[in-house]
């Protein structure tokens, strides 16, 4: 599906067009003072050819990077975030969370998808295989404020990045919730499953962290005034998105630290359990074994055992046992050994 | 609430004004050689509009950052410390500890708040939602030394930062005290609660550390002469604040190191306890089991057991038991096995 | 074996030649506008002398680096990846996986081999002792598209690097598969062999990681426009290879992290097993020892033990035992001690 | 106490003066070609005012830093090492070990003190609250070689730094000795006190390390020719002091590594002890429990137990016990289980 | 002992001279186009004065660094590797392994010695207290190729460095061998001595690593064209030595990683042993204790125990015991508890 938005200075307003209204080449399209945004959502190869070979011819390697997910369906991984400057365009890849994937966040591995953008002075082309919140939300915004196209492709692209980056927030919340759930149950049960779940969350954290760090790098470069296509006027907007990424990175680092702490707690809990079990064993043995010894002694069959004939022999033996049992328990307790 | 301080060269002294005395725009306000400090404490949106839209119009994104706590009450987190240069002003965010929050420091998670400052050549505007020691203390200072306004907004802002940064000291003391309390009790009890408390302190440390590192970064940039608005003459004051942050960062790093050491001590203490428990068990078993065996032997019902008919059989058996018990104990002790 | 490919502008096409068709020196060879690619696969010392001393004389230290594997057969290690600029050529070493070595990847230590390349404006000389997928695949490509020589030695070299770098992918897959196999069996058995296998994979990962990091460094330098021999036009191709190396490095880092996690899981599994074993021991002792004590008591031979004469003495004793056994079990269970 | 040294070109020699001989201001003092060194040892506030406000007026913040120990007696910590350039002087703080504090090094926390130096082209002012080896040794040197003042304040200051830095050596020796003592006793006893002592040494190491790293930073900056007040001719001397700091840093890093290793050894020693204790328990149980079972069997009161009536019943039972005991011991030993 | 080599352009060849043939000063010595190499092996102080004070006067601090080992015999440590530029010479220190010290490498701590070199445009002076392979091998080389002096002191110095750096190889081999020996025996015995040996190797590794890293730093600086005394023509030779250091650093890092892995294996092996010991104990107790209980029951002396009078009582009791023993064993086994 292709969405086409066009703003021109003459009318001062923008609107969404049909593909048939798109001029053949960018030279024709930019004769006057205009701004184009072309969005390809899960496009056919014909649509891709129309845009990337006919309308705005780009480098074959850029096309290769853009179409990575379709070309390598087995791998399924998007291209990692990057920004690359070509002679006549800027090429940016980010990894947004696709629409609807945050709900069942931790049950299956997070699968970020790929958003590829090509920017020139007058044109922004975005490309993605999955429907994205960032795109639909900016489309809705332009429907309400069509004149905003005037601020140029770099401003439009920032709007997309802004929504996209904030799309990580629910996922981060989910991770923190999960960690808190694990934390609550860490002293209850010391099951192997707990560690499994923790390592699963950790893998999720490391994956998200990698994405955040690489995107922060991309935003930092867009910020620095390294690329002329990003106007000085818009740098402050990119800086704002960068700030959000910094915050999320801090959150994810805290999450990572928390995983380490929980693992440590888990190991300590296991060791504590062992100590408790051993204490029970030591207590029982300390109390019962000496008593059993006394019983054993008076169970011997010697002919000459005067105690056996005493009337108070039996009660005496029983109290000796009780004394021994309680005594050894008290003694070890007093020595703080158990 | 808005506080307004104005110093002018003509009179050479400064005083606090009413909001009604504030000129409409900064152009009017700075016609002569003056210095303004405007402080907004938990302001209404009207007050914010009066200052940030009418008096000194600033970028919408700056307003967004300033009002973050009000806009996102659920999140509750202040914007992370940063310094940002705009064409006509410098924008600084720091995270002070709000007044009165240090007393119950460790019972609840530390909640730093947000102080946002806008600096121009003649004006300093500060904004915060909670009452701050840093602000009230500088207000009191200016009431006593009203002529100090002469040194400019950058000097006034340094005064605020100086008090603010020293506000971390009691919190750091509290953390160190807590760590020392934990340290004293680490060999007494090996409760799970100890680790919990330790991890709680650790989280506090990591949070404070993040704040300190980011603010040190901000101060380092203000130091470096990167921004023209900070006079060479005042750089030495910012360097002084920076020095304090370095000291606090060193303290917090020591605290972090100490947490790691205490965790290690805790684990070692648990292992030592286990060794002690097991030693008791081994000692009891080593002494009593062989004695019980002897008792068992002479409790057998064989017809032909000559010892049973000896007069000294019983005392002999008892001494055999004693010998065995003491002997095996001594033997294992001598082998240094228990 | 020497393969010689030559493209010239006059005819506009390229073809593979015999060694006898090679001009004596590079000066003769490059009189017209031509591109040469000379590949030495496990060459004789005569062939090396023909190329590196006669055709294109290079520095003795470069020859030393190129022939390292032959000179030091005991060590068997290739030279580590590097790029080195000389006055009249660029010298690059990479470490490809030799053909056929990925199948039995983990059974024996991965043995990357050495690919040495000398680049001038008109000539690419590659040298390797083992047959390489990267070389044969580019040879096949040039047989089909002989005119591609026109793009120069830097483009040809990029083609080789591209195939070579993707040769790491199956090895990475193999490592990830192995890690997943280990992960599945980590709670089943806690054999020492598991740790051994894990450490073996770890060593493999660290070896591959070192190669990837050094090659990424080489590619980064080729990217940066540091060397004039790499045309601006071709930099984008080198950037593409670099991107792949970044992805593989990320994968290998994940693998490394996973090894650490699996070690932790292994240790936790061992500790859990110990807890389970001790629980059995504690349970048995807790239940049986008190019962044995009762039996011991009624096995004593005192004359005056009234219970012994009761008709219900025996059943009473048995139920006392049962009560004690079940009771102590229930008690400790209730205290959550076992 | 104030010491004043003055060298002048006219006489070519230097001597120590009384405070009354000091000119009122530096302008008077430096009319001719002279070199001054003024040392304030635990001075009164009047002495400080005489030097820092009258003789050579310095920035109030510098005075604040210099007098930190007196102003904050509760904190007791010196200002961390730093170098700071002002318009007309260079300000350096280092943290020397005070005289006599190395003897009882590990019994109480190392307490470095503060040495503050102000350097101009003609004057060196040093300030400290405790008597310092570095100062007295340079005083003695100047008494013997009074003409050395000719080389300027930067040379004099280097002499002080040189002695000061070498003052860390005995402390480092003490730490290494302590670590070696701990190492020797690590397998003897596994007391909690050992870990305590180790952590105490570690804290000492981390404190010293922080000082060394910050001073190395200071020396590195003095080396780099960053400050004009340090003559190119003297840079080599500062480089020499820097070298010593590098060596000490390497030593302290080794000490830190050794602490980590000793902790690991300690934990392993505890685990080994546990294994040994458990082995004793397992051995006793394995040998004695089966023997006791046999005794129990022949202690049963069945009417029809033919063995009881055999003449060889008793010796047979005893040998059966011996066989069982030895047998199960040998069996488990052979299985390498104990 | 002093060795003196001199090459002059007039004759085009070099030869070794007697000390008496050495001109008094470097000015005399370098009147014509010559190259000198002066090697001081464990020289007397007179010889040092002849060279460093008379022939080529150098800075007193350089002399101090050169003579460190003699000045501080107690410390015994060489000066750490460094390169230092003076106005008229370059001063380099490296730490070679002295001749014959590699054989008994691990039995005693590796003791690298110090090689100090002073380089000018025409003169190379080397100084060392122990005989060095690097020196004797270059002497032998110059005896065979006396004309090589033509390439200058920087080339001669590179020859020395090349041999010296390769002198680390046998030591590295020795460390790897030792680690492999330890690895083989890690599951056999879990003696404390193993950890001791491992920590000893680790200390050796860390020592060598420090040397390698600092020397790599020195070589990197000599490479970078930072010092004019190293001709562009010779940089490639220094780069070659640097490459070797990179390889050795990689090897030593692998060794370090391996030490960590072996420690982990050792701890796991200890834990596994504990599990095995406990399993034996649990097995014995599980089987024997219930049987003993049955024996105890039928050893009670109640008057009314019908089973005691049954003819099949005894066999029944024995089979009950067998059933209980086997049963509880099978039950716990089936539950996978032991
Ligand atoms: Mg990463
Ligand atoms: Mg970054
Ligand atoms: Mg923000
Ligand atoms: Mg950050
Ligand atoms: Mg950041
Ligand atoms: Mg961390
Ligand atoms: Mg650990
Ligand atoms: Mg953090
Ligand atoms: Mg920082
Ligand atoms: Mg300070
Ligand atoms: Mg610091
Ligand atoms: Mg710092
Ligand atoms: Mg620290
Ligand atoms: Mg790299
Ligand atoms: Mg790619
Ligand atoms: Mg990366
Ligand atoms: Mg990268
Ligand atoms: Mg990672
Ligand atoms: Mg530090
Ligand atoms: Mg440093
Ligand atoms: Mg030195
Ligand atoms: Mg260092
Ligand atoms: Mg250094
Ligand atoms: Mg180290
Ligand atoms: Mg080092
Ligand atoms: Mg280096
Ligand atoms: Mg090499
Ligand atoms: Mg390296
Ligand atoms: Mg390297
Ligand atoms: Mg490595
Ligand atoms: Mg560890």
PDB file of N, CA and C in Angstrom, chain C residues 91-155:
ATOM      1  N   UNK C  91      47.951  -2.983   1.955  1.00  0.00           N
ATOM      2  CA  UNK C  91      48.096  -4.397   2.295  1.00  0.00           C
ATOM      3  C   UNK C  91      47.032  -4.756   3.338  1.00  0.00           C
ATOM      4  N   UNK C  92      46.193  -5.748   3.013  1.00  0.00           N
ATOM      5  CA  UNK C  92      45.095  -6.123   3.908  1.00  0.00           C
ATOM      6  C   UNK C  92      45.166  -7.616   4.221  1.00  0.00           C
ATOM      7  N   UNK C  93      45.035  -7.958   5.497  1.00  0.00           N
ATOM      8  CA  UNK C  93      44.923  -9.371   5.879  1.00  0.00           C
ATOM      9  C   UNK C  93      43.569  -9.585   6.549  1.00  0.00           C
ATOM     10  N   UNK C  94      42.872 -10.658   6.133  1.00  0.00           N
ATOM     11  CA  UNK C  94      41.658 -11.059   6.845  1.00  0.00           C
ATOM     12  C   UNK C  94      41.765 -12.551   7.155  1.00  0.00           C
ATOM     13  N   UNK C  95      40.868 -13.035   8.009  1.00  0.00           N
ATOM     14  CA  UNK C  95      40.904 -14.443   8.408  1.00  0.00           C
ATOM     15  C   UNK C  95      39.619 -15.154   8.020  1.00  0.00           C
ATOM     16  N   UNK C  96      39.503 -15.648   6.779  1.00  0.00           N
ATOM     17  CA  UNK C  96      38.273 -16.349   6.384  1.00  0.00           C
ATOM     18  C   UNK C  96      38.240 -17.771   6.937  1.00  0.00           C
ATOM     19  N   UNK C  97      37.026 -18.336   6.950  1.00  0.00           N
ATOM     20  CA  UNK C  97      36.862 -19.748   7.285  1.00  0.00           C
ATOM     21  C   UNK C  97      37.134 -20.536   6.009  1.00  0.00           C
ATOM     22  N   UNK C  98      38.057 -21.502   6.028  1.00  0.00           N
ATOM     23  CA  UNK C  98      38.338 -22.224   4.784  1.00  0.00           C
ATOM     24  C   UNK C  98      37.161 -23.099   4.355  1.00  0.00           C
ATOM     25  N   UNK C  99      37.087 -23.383   3.064  1.00  0.00           N
ATOM     26  CA  UNK C  99      36.018 -24.197   2.474  1.00  0.00           C
ATOM     27  C   UNK C  99      35.875 -25.523   3.209  1.00  0.00           C
ATOM     28  N   UNK C 100      34.627 -25.920   3.549  1.00  0.00           N
ATOM     29  CA  UNK C 100      34.380 -27.248   4.121  1.00  0.00           C
ATOM     30  C   UNK C 100      34.641 -27.349   5.608  1.00  0.00           C
ATOM     31  N   UNK C 101      35.093 -26.275   6.250  1.00  0.00           N
ATOM     32  CA  UNK C 101      35.439 -26.408   7.672  1.00  0.00           C
ATOM     33  C   UNK C 101      34.269 -26.119   8.593  1.00  0.00           C
ATOM     34  N   UNK C 102      33.151 -25.684   8.029  1.00  0.00           N
ATOM     35  CA  UNK C 102      32.042 -25.327   8.915  1.00  0.00           C
ATOM     36  C   UNK C 102      31.219 -26.531   9.339  1.00  0.00           C
ATOM     37  N   UNK C 103      31.319 -27.621   8.568  1.00  0.00           N
ATOM     38  CA  UNK C 103      30.454 -28.764   8.844  1.00  0.00           C
ATOM     39  C   UNK C 103      30.730 -29.336  10.238  1.00  0.00           C
ATOM     40  N   UNK C 104      31.992 -29.638  10.510  1.00  0.00           N
ATOM     41  CA  UNK C 104      32.338 -30.261  11.795  1.00  0.00           C
ATOM     42  C   UNK C 104      32.776 -29.188  12.784  1.00  0.00           C
ATOM     43  N   UNK C 105      32.093 -28.054  12.689  1.00  0.00           N
ATOM     44  CA  UNK C 105      32.507 -26.839  13.396  1.00  0.00           C
ATOM     45  C   UNK C 105      32.941 -27.053  14.840  1.00  0.00           C
ATOM     46  N   UNK C 106      32.099 -27.685  15.665  1.00  0.00           N
ATOM     47  CA  UNK C 106      32.391 -27.652  17.095  1.00  0.00           C
ATOM     48  C   UNK C 106      33.218 -28.838  17.576  1.00  0.00           C
ATOM     49  N   UNK C 107      33.351 -29.847  16.717  1.00  0.00           N
ATOM     50  CA  UNK C 107      34.102 -31.020  17.172  1.00  0.00           C
ATOM     51  C   UNK C 107      35.588 -30.700  17.309  1.00  0.00           C
ATOM     52  N   UNK C 108      36.081 -29.836  16.433  1.00  0.00           N
ATOM     53  CA  UNK C 108      37.493 -29.452  16.531  1.00  0.00           C
ATOM     54  C   UNK C 108      37.593 -27.943  16.577  1.00  0.00           C
ATOM     55  N   UNK C 109      38.654 -27.413  17.184  1.00  0.00           N
ATOM     56  CA  UNK C 109      38.753 -25.948  17.247  1.00  0.00           C
ATOM     57  C   UNK C 109      38.692 -25.326  15.854  1.00  0.00           C
ATOM     58  N   UNK C 110      37.880 -24.276  15.730  1.00  0.00           N
ATOM     59  CA  UNK C 110      37.779 -23.563  14.461  1.00  0.00           C
ATOM     60  C   UNK C 110      39.145 -23.075  14.042  1.00  0.00           C
ATOM     61  N   UNK C 111      39.505 -23.308  12.812  1.00  0.00           N
ATOM     62  CA  UNK C 111      40.802 -22.907  12.340  1.00  0.00           C
ATOM     63  C   UNK C 111      40.637 -21.948  11.167  1.00  0.00           C
ATOM     64  N   UNK C 112      40.516 -20.630  11.440  1.00  0.00           N
ATOM     65  CA  UNK C 112      40.439 -19.710  10.308  1.00  0.00           C
ATOM     66  C   UNK C 112      41.783 -19.707   9.597  1.00  0.00           C
ATOM     67  N   UNK C 113      41.756 -19.392   8.323  1.00  0.00           N
ATOM     68  CA  UNK C 113      43.007 -19.327   7.574  1.00  0.00           C
ATOM     69  C   UNK C 113      43.274 -17.882   7.207  1.00  0.00           C
ATOM     70  N   UNK C 114      44.290 -17.630   6.394  1.00  0.00           N
ATOM     71  CA  UNK C 114      44.707 -16.260   6.129  1.00  0.00           C
ATOM     72  C   UNK C 114      44.501 -15.905   4.665  1.00  0.00           C
ATOM     73  N   UNK C 115      43.868 -14.757   4.437  1.00  0.00           N
ATOM     74  CA  UNK C 115      43.760 -14.215   3.085  1.00  0.00           C
ATOM     75  C   UNK C 115      44.505 -12.890   3.077  1.00  0.00           C
ATOM     76  N   UNK C 116      45.556 -12.801   2.225  1.00  0.00           N
ATOM     77  CA  UNK C 116      46.354 -11.581   2.168  1.00  0.00           C
ATOM     78  C   UNK C 116      46.101 -10.904   0.832  1.00  0.00           C
ATOM     79  N   UNK C 117      45.863  -9.599   0.855  1.00  0.00           N
ATOM     80  CA  UNK C 117      45.581  -8.894  -0.391  1.00  0.00           C
ATOM     81  C   UNK C 117      46.494  -7.683  -0.541  1.00  0.00           C
ATOM     82  N   UNK C 118      47.013  -7.504  -1.747  1.00  0.00           N
ATOM     83  CA  UNK C 118      47.801  -6.318  -2.085  1.00  0.00           C
ATOM     84  C   UNK C 118      47.017  -5.555  -3.147  1.00  0.00           C
ATOM     85  N   UNK C 119      46.764  -4.273  -2.867  1.00  0.00           N
ATOM     86  CA  UNK C 119      45.943  -3.463  -3.774  1.00  0.00           C
ATOM     87  C   UNK C 119      46.723  -2.276  -4.307  1.00  0.00           C
ATOM     88  N   UNK C 120      46.716  -2.095  -5.627  1.00  0.00           N
ATOM     89  CA  UNK C 120      47.211  -0.831  -6.183  1.00  0.00           C
ATOM     90  C   UNK C 120      46.067  -0.246  -7.005  1.00  0.00           C
ATOM     91  N   UNK C 121      46.325   0.844  -7.671  1.00  0.00           N
ATOM     92  CA  UNK C 121      45.279   1.483  -8.485  1.00  0.00           C
ATOM     93  C   UNK C 121      44.748   0.533  -9.562  1.00  0.00           C
ATOM     94  N   UNK C 122      45.634  -0.336 -10.119  1.00  0.00           N
ATOM     95  CA  UNK C 122      45.235  -1.189 -11.248  1.00  0.00           C
ATOM     96  C   UNK C 122      45.277  -2.684 -10.953  1.00  0.00           C
ATOM     97  N   UNK C 123      45.856  -3.058  -9.805  1.00  0.00           N
ATOM     98  CA  UNK C 123      46.081  -4.483  -9.570  1.00  0.00           C
ATOM     99  C   UNK C 123      45.562  -4.903  -8.200  1.00  0.00           C
ATOM    100  N   UNK C 124      44.942  -6.087  -8.171  1.00  0.00           N
ATOM    101  CA  UNK C 124      44.601  -6.743  -6.897  1.00  0.00           C
ATOM    102  C   UNK C 124      45.293  -8.089  -6.894  1.00  0.00           C
ATOM    103  N   UNK C 125      46.126  -8.327  -5.866  1.00  0.00           N
ATOM    104  CA  UNK C 125      46.753  -9.645  -5.724  1.00  0.00           C
ATOM    105  C   UNK C 125      46.248 -10.274  -4.441  1.00  0.00           C
ATOM    106  N   UNK C 126      45.628 -11.463  -4.564  1.00  0.00           N
ATOM    107  CA  UNK C 126      45.177 -12.165  -3.366  1.00  0.00           C
ATOM    108  C   UNK C 126      46.020 -13.416  -3.186  1.00  0.00           C
ATOM    109  N   UNK C 127      46.203 -13.822  -1.919  1.00  0.00           N
ATOM    110  CA  UNK C 127      47.096 -14.939  -1.615  1.00  0.00           C
ATOM    111  C   UNK C 127      46.501 -15.720  -0.448  1.00  0.00           C
ATOM    112  N   UNK C 128      46.423 -17.055  -0.596  1.00  0.00           N
ATOM    113  CA  UNK C 128      45.876 -17.890   0.479  1.00  0.00           C
ATOM    114  C   UNK C 128      46.355 -19.312   0.276  1.00  0.00           C
ATOM    115  N   UNK C 129      46.477 -20.060   1.378  1.00  0.00           N
ATOM    116  CA  UNK C 129      46.986 -21.431   1.279  1.00  0.00           C
ATOM    117  C   UNK C 129      45.873 -22.457   1.150  1.00  0.00           C
ATOM    118  N   UNK C 130      44.657 -22.103   1.537  1.00  0.00           N
ATOM    119  CA  UNK C 130      43.534 -23.047   1.466  1.00  0.00           C
ATOM    120  C   UNK C 130      42.552 -22.548   0.415  1.00  0.00           C
ATOM    121  N   UNK C 131      41.820 -23.465  -0.257  1.00  0.00           N
ATOM    122  CA  UNK C 131      40.781 -22.998  -1.184  1.00  0.00           C
ATOM    123  C   UNK C 131      39.697 -22.255  -0.408  1.00  0.00           C
ATOM    124  N   UNK C 132      39.238 -21.126  -0.982  1.00  0.00           N
ATOM    125  CA  UNK C 132      38.279 -20.287  -0.274  1.00  0.00           C
ATOM    126  C   UNK C 132      37.012 -20.099  -1.085  1.00  0.00           C
ATOM    127  N   UNK C 133      35.883 -20.236  -0.425  1.00  0.00           N
ATOM    128  CA  UNK C 133      34.581 -19.961  -1.031  1.00  0.00           C
ATOM    129  C   UNK C 133      34.563 -18.555  -1.645  1.00  0.00           C
ATOM    130  N   UNK C 134      35.121 -17.583  -0.912  1.00  0.00           N
ATOM    131  CA  UNK C 134      35.090 -16.187  -1.364  1.00  0.00           C
ATOM    132  C   UNK C 134      35.754 -16.045  -2.729  1.00  0.00           C
ATOM    133  N   UNK C 135      36.866 -16.753  -2.927  1.00  0.00           N
ATOM    134  CA  UNK C 135      37.596 -16.624  -4.187  1.00  0.00           C
ATOM    135  C   UNK C 135      36.848 -17.326  -5.316  1.00  0.00           C
ATOM    136  N   UNK C 136      36.492 -18.605  -5.108  1.00  0.00           N
ATOM    137  CA  UNK C 136      35.844 -19.346  -6.205  1.00  0.00           C
ATOM    138  C   UNK C 136      34.534 -18.690  -6.592  1.00  0.00           C
ATOM    139  N   UNK C 137      33.820 -18.120  -5.622  1.00  0.00           N
ATOM    140  CA  UNK C 137      32.539 -17.506  -5.964  1.00  0.00           C
ATOM    141  C   UNK C 137      32.747 -16.240  -6.791  1.00  0.00           C
ATOM    142  N   UNK C 138      33.792 -15.467  -6.523  1.00  0.00           N
ATOM    143  CA  UNK C 138      34.036 -14.271  -7.333  1.00  0.00           C
ATOM    144  C   UNK C 138      34.564 -14.653  -8.714  1.00  0.00           C
ATOM    145  N   UNK C 139      35.357 -15.749  -8.769  1.00  0.00           N
ATOM    146  CA  UNK C 139      35.809 -16.232 -10.081  1.00  0.00           C
ATOM    147  C   UNK C 139      34.592 -16.581 -10.942  1.00  0.00           C
ATOM    148  N   UNK C 140      33.653 -17.340 -10.360  1.00  0.00           N
ATOM    149  CA  UNK C 140      32.438 -17.722 -11.114  1.00  0.00           C
ATOM    150  C   UNK C 140      31.663 -16.479 -11.559  1.00  0.00           C
ATOM    151  N   UNK C 141      31.587 -15.483 -10.666  1.00  0.00           N
ATOM    152  CA  UNK C 141      30.875 -14.245 -10.986  1.00  0.00           C
ATOM    153  C   UNK C 141      31.523 -13.538 -12.181  1.00  0.00           C
ATOM    154  N   UNK C 142      32.879 -13.493 -12.186  1.00  0.00           N
ATOM    155  CA  UNK C 142      33.573 -12.802 -13.272  1.00  0.00           C
ATOM    156  C   UNK C 142      33.494 -13.587 -14.577  1.00  0.00           C
ATOM    157  N   UNK C 143      33.354 -14.919 -14.475  1.00  0.00           N
ATOM    158  CA  UNK C 143      33.171 -15.703 -15.709  1.00  0.00           C
ATOM    159  C   UNK C 143      31.832 -15.336 -16.353  1.00  0.00           C
ATOM    160  N   UNK C 144      30.835 -15.053 -15.535  1.00  0.00           N
ATOM    161  CA  UNK C 144      29.518 -14.686 -16.080  1.00  0.00           C
ATOM    162  C   UNK C 144      29.463 -13.198 -16.458  1.00  0.00           C
ATOM    163  N   UNK C 145      30.102 -12.341 -15.653  1.00  0.00           N
ATOM    164  CA  UNK C 145      30.044 -10.891 -15.903  1.00  0.00           C
ATOM    165  C   UNK C 145      31.452 -10.357 -16.089  1.00  0.00           C
ATOM    166  N   UNK C 146      32.113 -10.733 -17.160  1.00  0.00           N
ATOM    167  CA  UNK C 146      33.532 -10.397 -17.302  1.00  0.00           C
ATOM    168  C   UNK C 146      33.781  -8.893 -17.352  1.00  0.00           C
ATOM    169  N   UNK C 147      32.752  -8.114 -17.770  1.00  0.00           N
ATOM    170  CA  UNK C 147      32.947  -6.677 -17.914  1.00  0.00           C
ATOM    171  C   UNK C 147      33.019  -5.946 -16.576  1.00  0.00           C
ATOM    172  N   UNK C 148      32.661  -6.647 -15.457  1.00  0.00           N
ATOM    173  CA  UNK C 148      32.635  -5.988 -14.141  1.00  0.00           C
ATOM    174  C   UNK C 148      34.021  -5.542 -13.683  1.00  0.00           C
ATOM    175  N   UNK C 149      35.062  -6.080 -14.342  1.00  0.00           N
ATOM    176  CA  UNK C 149      36.423  -5.673 -13.987  1.00  0.00           C
ATOM    177  C   UNK C 149      36.591  -4.172 -14.103  1.00  0.00           C
ATOM    178  N   UNK C 150      35.794  -3.561 -14.931  1.00  0.00           N
ATOM    179  CA  UNK C 150      35.876  -2.114 -15.170  1.00  0.00           C
ATOM    180  C   UNK C 150      35.815  -1.302 -13.867  1.00  0.00           C
ATOM    181  N   UNK C 151      35.140  -1.837 -12.848  1.00  0.00           N
ATOM    182  CA  UNK C 151      34.950  -1.053 -11.626  1.00  0.00           C
ATOM    183  C   UNK C 151      36.194  -1.007 -10.750  1.00  0.00           C
ATOM    184  N   UNK C 152      37.236  -1.716 -11.134  1.00  0.00           N
ATOM    185  CA  UNK C 152      38.516  -1.556 -10.452  1.00  0.00           C
ATOM    186  C   UNK C 152      38.810  -2.586  -9.385  1.00  0.00           C
ATOM    187  N   UNK C 153      40.080  -2.656  -8.957  1.00  0.00           N
ATOM    188  CA  UNK C 153      40.499  -3.646  -7.962  1.00  0.00           C
ATOM    189  C   UNK C 153      39.784  -3.473  -6.627  1.00  0.00           C
ATOM    190  N   UNK C 154      39.468  -2.235  -6.247  1.00  0.00           N
ATOM    191  CA  UNK C 154      38.799  -2.045  -4.951  1.00  0.00           C
ATOM    192  C   UNK C 154      37.415  -2.670  -4.959  1.00  0.00           C
ATOM    193  N   UNK C 155      36.683  -2.591  -6.115  1.00  0.00           N
ATOM    194  CA  UNK C 155      35.379  -3.227  -6.196  1.00  0.00           C
ATOM    195  C   UNK C 155      35.517  -4.749  -6.157  1.00  0.00           C
TER     196      UNK C 155
END
